[in-house]
Amino acid sequence: MRVVETPSDLQLEGEIGFVPTMGAFHDGHLSLFRAAREENELVVVSLFVNPAQFDEDEDLGRYPRNATRDFELAEEAGVDVLFVPDRDEMYPPGFQTWVEVEQLGSMLEGQHRPGHFRGVATVCLKLFNLVRPQRAYFGQKDAQQVAVVKQMVRDLAVPVEIRVLPTVRDASGLALSSRNDLLSPEERERALSLPRALEARDQNLLDGLEVDYFEEADFEPRVLAAAVRVGGTRLIDNVVLEGDPS
Ligand code: AMP
């Protein structure tokens, strides 16, 4: 596996499967790497904790980072190129061009995290332009992110196929997330009411958690999506109500 920091060193050839990530890899990421491995000649993974999609500096500072382990896991999963651009590469001085997916980007998550999807859409488009993949892989865990990225790709005729993989959960039902690393054992226990409430379609089961939203959303497929705060950590999850997440 090659680790590349500068876009001019990417020098990619062949059919490319691309997985954009923010690191602290878990089995959710690995399922995307494996799908990309099966379907493409070359697998490129980006690791960039995108400051533009965080609304609070505190949240950005707390975001889990584990570069050494990420490197090992990516290599084991058969990733060919790990692209780790620095902040100035992605947002050079004077940067001023943003992608705004107006409606899909302002509801649910967008309402509670203003500017979040502007940051997501912009960094994804820039990464697509640098990597030029045939296919890009995303997790259904972030259902609204999938909807926003698909809309951008359609609206701006970006030449990439968006592939979506199901949410990976641990044995207790909690959706894997890099942010789970921030939970204390007691908080982790309390966080289990999130998947339980979604599974039962019953917001009352979120008793004791601070709820940002618990709402059906008309994405493709339709989902019941929720965001909660457990202590200082914000978690999102969703269940598919109809159709196939892939
Ligand atoms: P992140 O590093 O959290 O930005 O996530 C990178 C990609 O992995 C995104 O497309 C996420 O939707 C996906 N992902 C994160 N957690 C999971 C999960 N538990 N199951 C499936 N995909 C996931």
XYZ file of C-alpha atoms and ligand atoms in Angstrom:
269
model
C 0.000 0.000 0.000
C 1.214 3.470 -0.899
C 0.589 6.385 1.446
C 0.225 9.591 -0.557
C 0.039 13.082 0.892
C 0.234 15.237 -2.233
C -2.307 15.018 -5.085
C 0.430 15.152 -7.744
C 1.853 11.935 -6.253
C -1.449 10.054 -6.664
C -0.673 9.013 -10.271
C -3.551 6.548 -10.502
C -4.309 4.295 -13.450
C -7.060 1.769 -14.085
C -10.590 1.415 -12.756
C -10.703 3.079 -9.363
C -12.933 2.369 -6.378
C -12.750 5.190 -3.851
C -13.731 5.351 -0.166
C -13.655 8.776 1.505
C -13.198 8.528 5.293
C -12.206 10.463 8.383
C -10.183 7.577 9.826
C -10.344 5.692 13.154
C -11.305 2.663 11.081
C -13.780 0.019 12.230
C -15.684 -2.797 10.496
C -18.047 -0.275 8.861
C -15.116 1.246 6.988
C -13.657 -2.190 6.263
C -16.899 -3.381 4.624
C -16.586 -0.437 2.207
C -12.915 -1.228 1.511
C -13.809 -4.868 0.788
C -16.655 -3.952 -1.546
C -14.329 -1.581 -3.387
C -11.684 -4.332 -3.528
C -14.135 -6.761 -5.153
C -15.384 -4.344 -7.785
C -12.307 -2.381 -8.948
C -8.733 -2.732 -10.118
C -7.453 -0.090 -7.742
C -8.754 0.819 -4.272
C -8.089 4.332 -3.013
C -9.072 5.411 0.504
C -8.815 9.001 1.673
C -8.258 9.850 5.322
C -9.045 13.490 5.998
C -10.759 14.866 9.097
C -12.586 17.588 7.202
C -12.711 20.772 9.314
C -15.422 22.256 7.069
C -18.000 19.693 8.178
C -17.542 20.313 11.904
C -19.532 23.159 13.383
C -17.630 23.351 16.663
C -13.838 23.434 17.029
C -14.259 21.386 20.173
C -15.916 18.551 18.273
C -13.144 18.627 15.641
C -10.478 18.501 18.359
C -12.143 15.536 20.097
C -12.591 13.498 16.914
C -10.759 10.132 17.350
C -7.508 9.745 15.428
C -5.416 6.588 15.097
C -3.095 6.814 12.089
C -0.865 3.808 12.820
C -3.744 1.404 13.312
C -5.590 2.842 10.297
C -2.555 2.205 8.135
C -2.418 -1.451 9.249
C -6.148 -2.064 8.807
C -6.203 -0.467 5.352
C -3.227 -2.536 4.243
C -4.823 -5.750 5.544
C -8.042 -4.932 3.685
C -6.163 -4.703 0.384
C -6.247 -0.929 -0.053
C -3.765 0.156 -2.749
C -3.461 3.846 -1.958
C -4.141 5.657 1.312
C -4.511 9.342 0.451
C -3.848 11.577 3.468
C -3.958 15.187 2.280
C -3.238 17.965 4.727
C -5.574 20.807 5.472
C -3.787 23.354 3.278
C -3.943 20.994 0.337
C -7.722 20.656 0.607
C -8.380 24.259 1.658
C -5.504 26.380 0.307
C -5.289 30.014 1.451
C -7.993 32.025 -0.287
C -10.323 29.022 -0.736
C -13.824 30.321 -1.467
C -15.840 27.825 -3.542
C -18.527 25.743 -1.838
C -21.115 23.175 -2.905
C -24.524 23.673 -1.295
C -27.175 20.965 -1.729
C -29.958 23.269 -0.711
C -32.931 21.231 0.475
C -31.452 17.851 1.336
C -28.555 19.590 3.063
C -30.644 21.798 5.332
C -33.098 19.319 6.879
C -32.521 16.889 9.829
C -28.736 16.812 10.366
C -28.397 20.028 8.385
C -30.811 21.809 10.675
C -28.883 20.784 13.783
C -25.433 21.176 12.206
C -25.600 24.227 9.938
C -22.931 24.085 7.232
C -22.223 20.394 7.836
C -23.383 19.137 4.428
C -21.832 22.092 2.639
C -18.540 20.840 4.072
C -19.335 17.232 3.132
C -20.443 17.989 -0.446
C -17.488 20.293 -1.082
C -14.854 17.893 0.218
C -16.419 14.944 -1.645
C -16.463 16.836 -4.945
C -12.862 17.937 -4.451
C -11.767 14.398 -3.562
C -13.645 12.999 -6.591
C -11.810 15.515 -8.789
C -8.422 14.533 -7.359
C -8.957 10.745 -7.371
C -11.293 10.480 -10.419
C -12.892 7.191 -9.346
C -15.350 5.127 -11.383
C -17.134 4.167 -8.164
C -17.295 5.730 -4.688
C -18.445 3.826 -1.607
C -20.573 5.164 1.248
C -22.321 3.650 4.289
C -26.076 3.645 4.820
C -25.241 4.560 8.450
C -25.028 8.149 7.177
C -28.228 7.995 5.121
C -28.562 11.741 4.663
C -24.958 12.019 3.559
C -25.716 9.417 0.884
C -28.760 11.418 -0.241
C -26.762 14.662 -0.375
C -23.839 13.141 -2.295
C -26.157 11.389 -4.792
C -28.025 14.655 -5.375
C -24.774 16.549 -5.960
C -23.547 13.888 -8.391
C -26.832 14.107 -10.323
C -27.078 17.915 -10.283
C -23.467 18.563 -11.303
C -23.083 15.528 -13.626
C -20.117 14.194 -11.673
C -18.860 11.082 -13.504
C -18.904 8.627 -10.596
C -21.194 5.786 -9.526
C -22.255 5.982 -5.874
C -22.350 2.580 -4.165
C -24.034 2.214 -0.765
C -23.351 -0.537 1.772
C -25.544 -1.525 4.747
C -24.886 -0.269 8.277
C -22.515 -2.498 10.239
C -23.445 -2.999 13.916
C -21.764 -4.620 16.884
C -23.293 -7.646 18.643
C -25.379 -5.383 20.888
C -26.922 -3.584 17.901
C -24.996 -0.309 18.224
C -24.024 1.042 14.799
C -20.236 1.171 14.547
C -18.913 4.718 14.580
C -15.549 6.307 15.226
C -17.362 8.435 17.804
C -18.229 5.312 19.853
C -14.592 5.456 21.033
C -15.539 8.607 22.953
C -18.229 6.852 25.036
C -17.589 5.678 28.593
C -18.809 2.120 29.350
C -21.851 3.584 31.075
C -22.600 5.889 28.137
C -22.199 3.027 25.706
C -24.841 1.102 27.627
C -27.210 4.065 27.475
C -26.486 4.535 23.751
C -28.055 1.122 23.046
C -31.497 2.667 23.366
C -30.824 4.421 20.018
C -30.849 1.254 17.855
C -33.576 -0.236 20.055
C -35.865 2.773 19.620
C -35.281 2.802 15.856
C -35.898 -0.917 15.564
C -39.137 -0.600 17.584
C -40.063 2.674 15.777
C -40.678 4.087 19.258
C -39.109 7.380 20.313
C -40.197 6.809 23.934
C -37.436 4.216 24.241
C -34.911 7.077 23.977
C -35.797 7.950 27.547
C -32.913 9.778 29.240
C -31.074 10.748 26.044
C -31.099 14.237 24.583
C -32.847 13.852 21.211
C -32.069 16.169 18.267
C -34.570 14.415 15.995
C -36.360 11.093 15.496
C -38.014 11.341 12.101
C -38.875 9.541 8.906
C -37.046 10.862 5.869
C -37.971 10.385 2.256
C -34.549 9.330 1.020
C -34.020 6.400 -1.338
C -34.665 4.113 0.435
C -36.985 5.735 2.976
C -35.549 5.667 6.520
C -36.383 6.409 10.120
C -33.411 8.521 11.235
C -32.364 9.791 14.634
C -29.664 11.841 16.317
C -29.062 11.838 20.067
C -26.527 13.152 22.509
C -25.046 10.765 25.057
C -23.000 12.845 27.457
C -20.807 15.015 25.219
C -21.024 12.680 22.220
C -23.497 13.005 19.387
C -24.620 9.773 17.696
C -26.720 9.231 14.566
C -28.359 6.081 13.266
C -31.232 5.023 11.029
C -33.247 2.017 9.915
C -34.389 1.423 6.376
C -38.206 1.410 6.130
C -38.430 0.038 2.605
C -36.231 -0.933 -0.311
C -32.645 -2.086 -0.438
C -29.842 0.074 1.005
C -27.455 -1.093 -1.700
P -16.432 8.391 8.425
O -14.991 8.016 8.527
O -17.182 8.274 9.716
O -16.659 9.703 7.709
O -17.116 7.304 7.502
C -16.598 6.967 6.236
C -17.602 6.116 5.511
O -17.872 4.944 6.273
C -18.951 6.832 5.318
O -19.457 6.540 4.032
C -19.799 6.221 6.386
O -21.171 6.210 6.087
C -19.262 4.804 6.435
N -19.583 4.196 7.728
C -19.328 4.698 8.961
N -19.834 3.886 9.911
C -20.430 2.845 9.261
C -21.143 1.680 9.679
N -21.331 1.393 10.968
N -21.609 0.858 8.727
C -21.423 1.118 7.413
N -20.765 2.197 6.953
C -20.277 3.056 7.863
